mmCIF file of C-alpha atoms in Angstrom:
data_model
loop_
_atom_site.group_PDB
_atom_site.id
_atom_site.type_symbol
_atom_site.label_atom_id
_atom_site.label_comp_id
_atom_site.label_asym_id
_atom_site.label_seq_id
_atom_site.Cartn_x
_atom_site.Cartn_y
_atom_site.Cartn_z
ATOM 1 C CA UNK C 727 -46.512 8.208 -69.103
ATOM 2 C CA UNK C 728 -44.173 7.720 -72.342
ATOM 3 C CA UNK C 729 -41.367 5.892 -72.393
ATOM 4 C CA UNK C 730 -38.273 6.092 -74.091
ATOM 5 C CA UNK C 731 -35.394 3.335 -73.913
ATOM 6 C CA UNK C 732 -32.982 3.775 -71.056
ATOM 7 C CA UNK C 733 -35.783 5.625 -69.173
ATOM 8 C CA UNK C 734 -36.582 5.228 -65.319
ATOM 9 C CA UNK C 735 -39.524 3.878 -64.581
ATOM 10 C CA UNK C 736 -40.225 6.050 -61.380
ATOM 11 C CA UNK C 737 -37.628 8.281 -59.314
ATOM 12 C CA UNK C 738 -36.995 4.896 -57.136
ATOM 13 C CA UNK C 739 -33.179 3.249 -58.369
ATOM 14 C CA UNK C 740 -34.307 0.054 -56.864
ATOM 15 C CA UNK C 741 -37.766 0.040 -59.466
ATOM 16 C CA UNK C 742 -35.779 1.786 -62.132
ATOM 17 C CA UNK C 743 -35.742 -0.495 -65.226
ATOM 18 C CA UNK C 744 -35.054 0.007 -69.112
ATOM 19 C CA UNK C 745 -38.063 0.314 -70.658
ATOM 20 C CA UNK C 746 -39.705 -1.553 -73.202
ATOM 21 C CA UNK C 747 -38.902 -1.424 -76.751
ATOM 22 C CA UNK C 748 -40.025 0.910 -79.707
ATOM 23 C CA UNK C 749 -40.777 -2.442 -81.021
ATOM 24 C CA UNK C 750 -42.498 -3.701 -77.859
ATOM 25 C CA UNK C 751 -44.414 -0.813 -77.508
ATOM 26 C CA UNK C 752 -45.570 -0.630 -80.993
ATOM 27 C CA UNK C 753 -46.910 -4.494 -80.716
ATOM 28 C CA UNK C 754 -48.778 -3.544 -77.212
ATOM 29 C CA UNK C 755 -50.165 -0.037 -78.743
ATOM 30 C CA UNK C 756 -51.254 -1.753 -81.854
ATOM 31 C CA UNK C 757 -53.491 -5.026 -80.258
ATOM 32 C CA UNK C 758 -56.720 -4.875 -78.551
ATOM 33 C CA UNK C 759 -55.526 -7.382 -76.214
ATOM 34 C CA UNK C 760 -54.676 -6.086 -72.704
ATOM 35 C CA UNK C 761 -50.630 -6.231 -72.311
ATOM 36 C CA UNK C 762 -48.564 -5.964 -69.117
ATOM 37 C CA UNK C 763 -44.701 -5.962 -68.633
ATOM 38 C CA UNK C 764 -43.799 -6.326 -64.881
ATOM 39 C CA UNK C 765 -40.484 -7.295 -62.663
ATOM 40 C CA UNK C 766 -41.000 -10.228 -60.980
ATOM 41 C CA UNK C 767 -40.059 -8.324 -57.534
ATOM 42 C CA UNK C 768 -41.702 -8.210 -54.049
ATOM 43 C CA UNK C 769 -44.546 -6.116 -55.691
ATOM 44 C CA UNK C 770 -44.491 -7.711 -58.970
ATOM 45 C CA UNK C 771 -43.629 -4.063 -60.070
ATOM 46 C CA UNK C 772 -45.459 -2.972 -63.110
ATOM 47 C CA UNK C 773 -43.030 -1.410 -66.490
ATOM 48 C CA UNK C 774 -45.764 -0.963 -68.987
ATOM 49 C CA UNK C 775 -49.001 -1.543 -70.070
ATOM 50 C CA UNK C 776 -51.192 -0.817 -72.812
ATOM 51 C CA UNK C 777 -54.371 0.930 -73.104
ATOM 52 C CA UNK C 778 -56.656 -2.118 -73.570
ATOM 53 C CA UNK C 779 -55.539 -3.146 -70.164
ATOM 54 C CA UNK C 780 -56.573 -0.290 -68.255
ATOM 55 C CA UNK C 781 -60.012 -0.104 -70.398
ATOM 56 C CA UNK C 782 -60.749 -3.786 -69.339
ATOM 57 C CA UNK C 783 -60.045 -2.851 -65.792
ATOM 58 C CA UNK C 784 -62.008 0.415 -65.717
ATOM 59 C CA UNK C 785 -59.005 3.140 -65.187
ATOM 60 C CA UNK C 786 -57.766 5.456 -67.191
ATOM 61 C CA UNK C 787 -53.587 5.005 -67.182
ATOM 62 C CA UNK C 788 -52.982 8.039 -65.360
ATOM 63 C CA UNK C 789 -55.348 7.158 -62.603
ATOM 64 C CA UNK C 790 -53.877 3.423 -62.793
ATOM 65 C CA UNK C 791 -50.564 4.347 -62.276
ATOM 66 C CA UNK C 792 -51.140 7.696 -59.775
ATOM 67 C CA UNK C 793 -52.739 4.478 -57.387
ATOM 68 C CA UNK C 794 -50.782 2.083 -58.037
ATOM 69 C CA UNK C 795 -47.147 0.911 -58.936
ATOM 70 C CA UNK C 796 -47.509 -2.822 -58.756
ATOM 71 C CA UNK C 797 -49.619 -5.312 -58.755
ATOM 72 C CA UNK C 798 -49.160 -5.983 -54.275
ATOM 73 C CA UNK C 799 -50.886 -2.247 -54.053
ATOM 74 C CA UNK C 800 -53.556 -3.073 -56.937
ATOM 75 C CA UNK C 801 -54.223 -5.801 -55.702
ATOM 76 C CA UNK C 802 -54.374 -5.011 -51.748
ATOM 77 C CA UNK C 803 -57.714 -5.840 -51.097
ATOM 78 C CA UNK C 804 -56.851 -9.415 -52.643
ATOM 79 C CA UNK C 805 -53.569 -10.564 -51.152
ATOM 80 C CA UNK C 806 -54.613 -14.235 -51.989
ATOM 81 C CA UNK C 807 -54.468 -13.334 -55.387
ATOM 82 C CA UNK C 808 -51.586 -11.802 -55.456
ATOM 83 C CA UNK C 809 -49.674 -14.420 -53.160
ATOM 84 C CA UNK C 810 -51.101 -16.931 -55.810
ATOM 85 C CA UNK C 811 -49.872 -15.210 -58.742
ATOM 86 C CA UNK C 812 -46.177 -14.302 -57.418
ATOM 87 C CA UNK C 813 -46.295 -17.851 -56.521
ATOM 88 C CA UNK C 814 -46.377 -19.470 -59.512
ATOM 89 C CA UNK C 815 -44.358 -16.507 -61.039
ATOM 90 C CA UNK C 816 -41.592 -17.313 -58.311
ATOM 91 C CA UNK C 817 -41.822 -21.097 -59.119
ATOM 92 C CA UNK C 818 -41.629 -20.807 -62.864
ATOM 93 C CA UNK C 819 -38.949 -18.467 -62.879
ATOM 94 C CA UNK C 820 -36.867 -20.882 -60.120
ATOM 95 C CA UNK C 821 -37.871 -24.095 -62.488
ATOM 96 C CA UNK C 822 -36.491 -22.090 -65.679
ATOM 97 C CA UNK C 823 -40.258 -22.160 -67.474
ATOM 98 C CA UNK C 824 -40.614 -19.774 -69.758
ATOM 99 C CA UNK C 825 -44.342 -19.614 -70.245
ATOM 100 C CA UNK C 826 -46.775 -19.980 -67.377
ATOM 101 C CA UNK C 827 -50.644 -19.819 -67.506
ATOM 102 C CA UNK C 828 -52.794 -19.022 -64.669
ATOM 103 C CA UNK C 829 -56.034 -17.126 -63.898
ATOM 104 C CA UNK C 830 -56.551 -14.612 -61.644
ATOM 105 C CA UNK C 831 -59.330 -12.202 -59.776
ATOM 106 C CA UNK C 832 -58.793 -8.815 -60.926
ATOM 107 C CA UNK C 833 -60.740 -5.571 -59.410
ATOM 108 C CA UNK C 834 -62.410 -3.116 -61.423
ATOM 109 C CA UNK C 835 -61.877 0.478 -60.588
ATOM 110 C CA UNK C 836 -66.215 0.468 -60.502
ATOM 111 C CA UNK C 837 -65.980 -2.725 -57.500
ATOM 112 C CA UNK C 838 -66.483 -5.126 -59.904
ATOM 113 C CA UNK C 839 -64.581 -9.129 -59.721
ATOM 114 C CA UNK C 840 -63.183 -9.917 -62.830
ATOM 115 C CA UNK C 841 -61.611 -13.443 -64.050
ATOM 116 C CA UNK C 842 -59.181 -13.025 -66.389
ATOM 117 C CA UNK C 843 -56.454 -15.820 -68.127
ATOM 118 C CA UNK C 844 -52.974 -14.565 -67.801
ATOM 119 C CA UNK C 845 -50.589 -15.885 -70.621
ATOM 120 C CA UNK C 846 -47.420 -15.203 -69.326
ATOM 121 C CA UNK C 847 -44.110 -15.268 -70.812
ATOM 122 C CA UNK C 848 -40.421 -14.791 -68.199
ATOM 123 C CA UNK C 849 -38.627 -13.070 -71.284
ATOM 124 C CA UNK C 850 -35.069 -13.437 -69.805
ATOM 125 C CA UNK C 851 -34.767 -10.210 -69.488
ATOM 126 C CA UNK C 852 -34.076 -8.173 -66.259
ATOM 127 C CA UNK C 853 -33.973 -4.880 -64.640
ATOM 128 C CA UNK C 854 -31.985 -4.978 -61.424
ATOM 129 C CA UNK C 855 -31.013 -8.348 -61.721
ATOM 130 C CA UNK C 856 -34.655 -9.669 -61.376
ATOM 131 C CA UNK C 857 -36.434 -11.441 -64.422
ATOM 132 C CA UNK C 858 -39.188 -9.100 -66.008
ATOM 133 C CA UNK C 859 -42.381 -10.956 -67.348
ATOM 134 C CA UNK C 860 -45.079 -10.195 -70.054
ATOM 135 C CA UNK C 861 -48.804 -11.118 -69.754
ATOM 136 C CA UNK C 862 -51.245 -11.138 -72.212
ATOM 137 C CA UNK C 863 -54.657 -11.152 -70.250
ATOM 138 C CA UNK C 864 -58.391 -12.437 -71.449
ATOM 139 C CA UNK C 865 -61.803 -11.586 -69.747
ATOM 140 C CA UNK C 866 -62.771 -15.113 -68.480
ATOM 141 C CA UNK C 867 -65.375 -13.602 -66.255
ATOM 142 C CA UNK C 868 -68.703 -14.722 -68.106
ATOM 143 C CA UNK C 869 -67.419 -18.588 -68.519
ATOM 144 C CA UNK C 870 -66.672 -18.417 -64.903
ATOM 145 C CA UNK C 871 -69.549 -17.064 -63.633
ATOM 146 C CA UNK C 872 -71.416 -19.541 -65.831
ATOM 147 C CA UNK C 873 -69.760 -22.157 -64.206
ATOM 148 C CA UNK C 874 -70.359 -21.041 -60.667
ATOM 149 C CA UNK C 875 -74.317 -22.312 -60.516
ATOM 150 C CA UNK C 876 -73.015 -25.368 -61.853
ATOM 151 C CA UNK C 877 -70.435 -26.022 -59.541
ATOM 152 C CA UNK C 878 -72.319 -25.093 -56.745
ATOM 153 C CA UNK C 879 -74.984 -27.885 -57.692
ATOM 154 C CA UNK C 880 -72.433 -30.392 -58.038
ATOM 155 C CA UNK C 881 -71.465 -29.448 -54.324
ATOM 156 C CA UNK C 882 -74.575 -29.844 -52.818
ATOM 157 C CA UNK C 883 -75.260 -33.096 -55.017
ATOM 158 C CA UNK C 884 -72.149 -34.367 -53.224
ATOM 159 C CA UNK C 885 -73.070 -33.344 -49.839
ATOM 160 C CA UNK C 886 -76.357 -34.953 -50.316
ATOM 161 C CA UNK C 887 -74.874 -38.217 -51.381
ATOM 162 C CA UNK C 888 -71.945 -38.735 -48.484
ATOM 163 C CA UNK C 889 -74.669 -37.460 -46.241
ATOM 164 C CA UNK C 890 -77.120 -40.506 -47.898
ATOM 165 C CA UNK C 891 -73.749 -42.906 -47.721
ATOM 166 C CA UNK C 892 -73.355 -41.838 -44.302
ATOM 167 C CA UNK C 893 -76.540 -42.702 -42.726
ATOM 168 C CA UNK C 894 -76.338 -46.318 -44.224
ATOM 169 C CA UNK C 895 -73.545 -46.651 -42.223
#
């Protein structure tokens, strides 16, 4: 899907939304980091994204956005994640922040968790009177799962210690 300013997102006039600039969409084309532009909505409604996005998550963009037209469906299977993310979205937009940083579990179209680091900028902008928001987003997967073992043995050295301080007691 190309768009072209002034277009409509999808044939919905409550998700219709200017679309990016030539600008904007030159600067997400031309970096290999993965770029989304969403309304912060209900369904945190996704505007645009750019190829290295899709690649990181394992879809091709027409089967990205033939599933899915926000992030609530994409992330279905994960309504923590999502209720996280809107969250602090919600919050930052209500406390007039204009950058936010957060992580967040994102599926793979193959099954696969992945952690990634959402940069995220409320632009003042809106479509339908609701702010939009960019995200840059880094694969944080392999320090996190390095850290998992780790924190798992610092767990278990804690339970074995109150359960030591307890039976002194």
């Amino acid at each position: 899907m190309v768009l072209q300013n002034n277009t409509s997102i999808n044939s919905d006039p409550s998700r219709s939304a200017t679309a990016p600039t030539n600008k904007s969409n030159k600067i997400m084309a031309g970096t290999d980091s993965s770029i989304i532009k969403c309304i912060l909505d209900e369904d945190l409604t996704i505007l645009v994204a750019n190829a290295s996005f899709y690649k990181e998550i394992g879809y091709t963009k027409e089967d990205f956005l033939s599933n899915f037209m926000g992030l609530r469906q994409y992330l279905s299977q994960h309504t923590k994640e999502f209720d996280k993310l809107r969250l602090a979205l919600t919050e930052a937009a209500a406390n007039g922040s204009k950058h936010l940083v957060t992580a967040c579990l994102l599926p793979a179209k193959d099954g696969r968790l992945l952690w990634f680091r959402l940069n995220i900028m409320l632009t003042g902008a809106t479509a339908n009177s609701r702010p939009m928001f960019s995200a840059s987003l880094s694969d944080i997967t392999e320090q996190t799962d390095a850290a998992e073992p780790r924190m798992q043995y610092l767990h278990w050295m804690m339970d074995e210690y109150s359960q030591a301080v307890c039976s002194a007691y």
